[in-house]
Coordinates of C-alpha atoms in Angstrom, one line a residue:
X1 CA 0.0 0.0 0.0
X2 CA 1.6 3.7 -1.1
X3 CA 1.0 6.6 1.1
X4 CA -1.8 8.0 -1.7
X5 CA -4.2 5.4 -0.7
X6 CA -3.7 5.9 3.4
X7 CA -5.8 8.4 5.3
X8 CA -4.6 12.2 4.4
X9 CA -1.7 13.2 6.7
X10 CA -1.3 16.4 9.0
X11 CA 1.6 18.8 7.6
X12 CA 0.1 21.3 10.9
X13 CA -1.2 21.2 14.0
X14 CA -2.4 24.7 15.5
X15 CA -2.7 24.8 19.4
X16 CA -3.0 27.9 22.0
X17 CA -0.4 28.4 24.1
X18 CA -2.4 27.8 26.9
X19 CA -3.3 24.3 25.9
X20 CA 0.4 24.0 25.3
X21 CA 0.9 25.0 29.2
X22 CA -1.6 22.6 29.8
X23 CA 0.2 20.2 28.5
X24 CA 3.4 20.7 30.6
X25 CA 1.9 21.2 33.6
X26 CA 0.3 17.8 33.2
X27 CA 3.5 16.4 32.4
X28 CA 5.3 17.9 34.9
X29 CA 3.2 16.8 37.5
X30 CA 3.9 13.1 36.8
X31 CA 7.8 13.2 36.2
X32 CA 9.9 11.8 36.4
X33 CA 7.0 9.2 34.9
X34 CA 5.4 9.1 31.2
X35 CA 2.3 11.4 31.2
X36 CA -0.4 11.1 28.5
X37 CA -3.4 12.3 26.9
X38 CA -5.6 13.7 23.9
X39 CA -5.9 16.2 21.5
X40 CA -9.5 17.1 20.5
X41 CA -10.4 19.4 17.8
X42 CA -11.6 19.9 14.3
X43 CA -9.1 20.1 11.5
X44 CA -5.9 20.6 12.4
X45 CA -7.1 23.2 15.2
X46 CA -7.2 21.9 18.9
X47 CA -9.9 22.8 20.7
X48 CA -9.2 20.6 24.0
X49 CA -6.8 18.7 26.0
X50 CA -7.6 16.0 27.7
X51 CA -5.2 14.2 30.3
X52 CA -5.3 10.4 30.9
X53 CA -3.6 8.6 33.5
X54 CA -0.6 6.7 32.5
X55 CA -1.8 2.9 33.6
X56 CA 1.9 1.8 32.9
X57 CA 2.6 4.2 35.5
X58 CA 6.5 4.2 34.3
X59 CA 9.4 6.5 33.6
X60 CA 9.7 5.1 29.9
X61 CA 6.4 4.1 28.5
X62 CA 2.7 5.1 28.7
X63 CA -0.3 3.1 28.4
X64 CA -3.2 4.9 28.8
X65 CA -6.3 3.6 31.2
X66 CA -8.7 2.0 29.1
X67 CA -11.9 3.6 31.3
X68 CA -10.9 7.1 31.2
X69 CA -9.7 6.6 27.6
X70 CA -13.1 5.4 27.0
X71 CA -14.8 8.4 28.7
X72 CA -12.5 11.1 27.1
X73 CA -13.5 9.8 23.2
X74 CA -17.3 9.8 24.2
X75 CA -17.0 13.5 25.1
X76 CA -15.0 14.1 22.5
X77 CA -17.6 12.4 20.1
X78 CA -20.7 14.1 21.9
X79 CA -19.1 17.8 21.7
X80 CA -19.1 17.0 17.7
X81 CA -15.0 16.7 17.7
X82 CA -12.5 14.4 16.5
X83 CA -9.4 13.0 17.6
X84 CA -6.8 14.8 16.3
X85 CA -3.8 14.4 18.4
X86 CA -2.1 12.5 21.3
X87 CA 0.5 13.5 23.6
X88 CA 3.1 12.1 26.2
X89 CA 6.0 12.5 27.9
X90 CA 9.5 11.6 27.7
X91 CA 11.2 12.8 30.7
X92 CA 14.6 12.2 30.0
X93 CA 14.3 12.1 26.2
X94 CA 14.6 11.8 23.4
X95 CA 13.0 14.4 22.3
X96 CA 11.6 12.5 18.8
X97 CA 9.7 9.4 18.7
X98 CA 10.8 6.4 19.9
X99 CA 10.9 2.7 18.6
X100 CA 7.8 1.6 20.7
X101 CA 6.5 5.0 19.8
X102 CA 6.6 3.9 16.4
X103 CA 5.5 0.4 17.1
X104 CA 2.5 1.1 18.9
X105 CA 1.0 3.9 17.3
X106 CA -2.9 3.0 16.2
X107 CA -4.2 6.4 15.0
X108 CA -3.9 8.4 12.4
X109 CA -3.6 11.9 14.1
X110 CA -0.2 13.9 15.4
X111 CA 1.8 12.4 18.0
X112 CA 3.4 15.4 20.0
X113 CA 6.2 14.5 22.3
X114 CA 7.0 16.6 25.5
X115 CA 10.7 16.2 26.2
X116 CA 12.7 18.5 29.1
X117 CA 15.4 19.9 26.6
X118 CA 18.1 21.8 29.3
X119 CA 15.7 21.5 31.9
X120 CA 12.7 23.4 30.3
X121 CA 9.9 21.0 28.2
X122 CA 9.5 21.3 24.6
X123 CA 6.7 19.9 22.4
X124 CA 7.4 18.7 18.9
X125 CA 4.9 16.8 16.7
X126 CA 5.3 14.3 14.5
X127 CA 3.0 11.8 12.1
X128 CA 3.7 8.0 12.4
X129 CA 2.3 5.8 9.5
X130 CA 3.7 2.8 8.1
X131 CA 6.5 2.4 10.3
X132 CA 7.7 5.7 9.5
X133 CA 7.2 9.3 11.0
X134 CA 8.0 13.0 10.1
X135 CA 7.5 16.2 12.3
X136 CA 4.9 18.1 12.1
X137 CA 4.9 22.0 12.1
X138 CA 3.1 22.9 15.6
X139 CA 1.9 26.5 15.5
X140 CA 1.3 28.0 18.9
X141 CA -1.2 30.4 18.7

């Protein structure tokens, strides 16, 4: 299968800086563990974050729990969004995707990775399709 028949990819994602802050301070909270959660929106636009509790509750991975996964797409779904993005942490890098990243991505929406880059976090996004990812322009409004 070519990349022309696969669902059309993100070049952009456009967020406010206070969901950005969000963000951190969600990740922040839960280093030196993996933090997760959602991007809702329409587009390429976020319009909310929504944190989900890292079940793996470790330093390098994230699995998010299933019941409050559950509960963040039904509101997502109900407020007439779509899922648009996910987001997690790697506290002590790096600051691209990883391997499992890589392996265990299942949607097609913009991964963005929150990595402490000389002690301040930084948000980069990226696509992952076919075994493969790129970066993704995120515009902070």
């Amino acid at each position: 299968m070519t990349a022309t028949h696969s669902i059309i990819s993100m070049n952009s994602l456009t967020l406010t800086n206070e969901q950005l802050q969000k963000m951190i301070a969600h990740v922040d909270n839960h280093a030196p563990l993996e933090a997760c959660g959602l991007l809702a929106g329409q587009g390429s636009t976020v319009e909310s974050v929504l944190v989900v509790q890292n079940q793996a509750q470790s330093p390098v991975r994230y699995v998010m729990d299933p019941i409050e996964q559950l509960h963040a797409f039904e509101w997502i779904e109900s407020n007439g969004l779509d899922l648009i993005g996910i987001f997690h942490s790697h506290p002590t890098g790096p600051e691209t995707v990883s391997p499992t990243d890589i392996a265990e991505a299942a949607y097609a929406v913009v991964y963005v990775i929150l990595a402490r880059v000389d002690g301040a976090w930084r948000a980069r996004g990226f696509w992952i399709e076919h075994g493969d990812f790129r970066e993704v322009t995120l515009q902070i409004l």
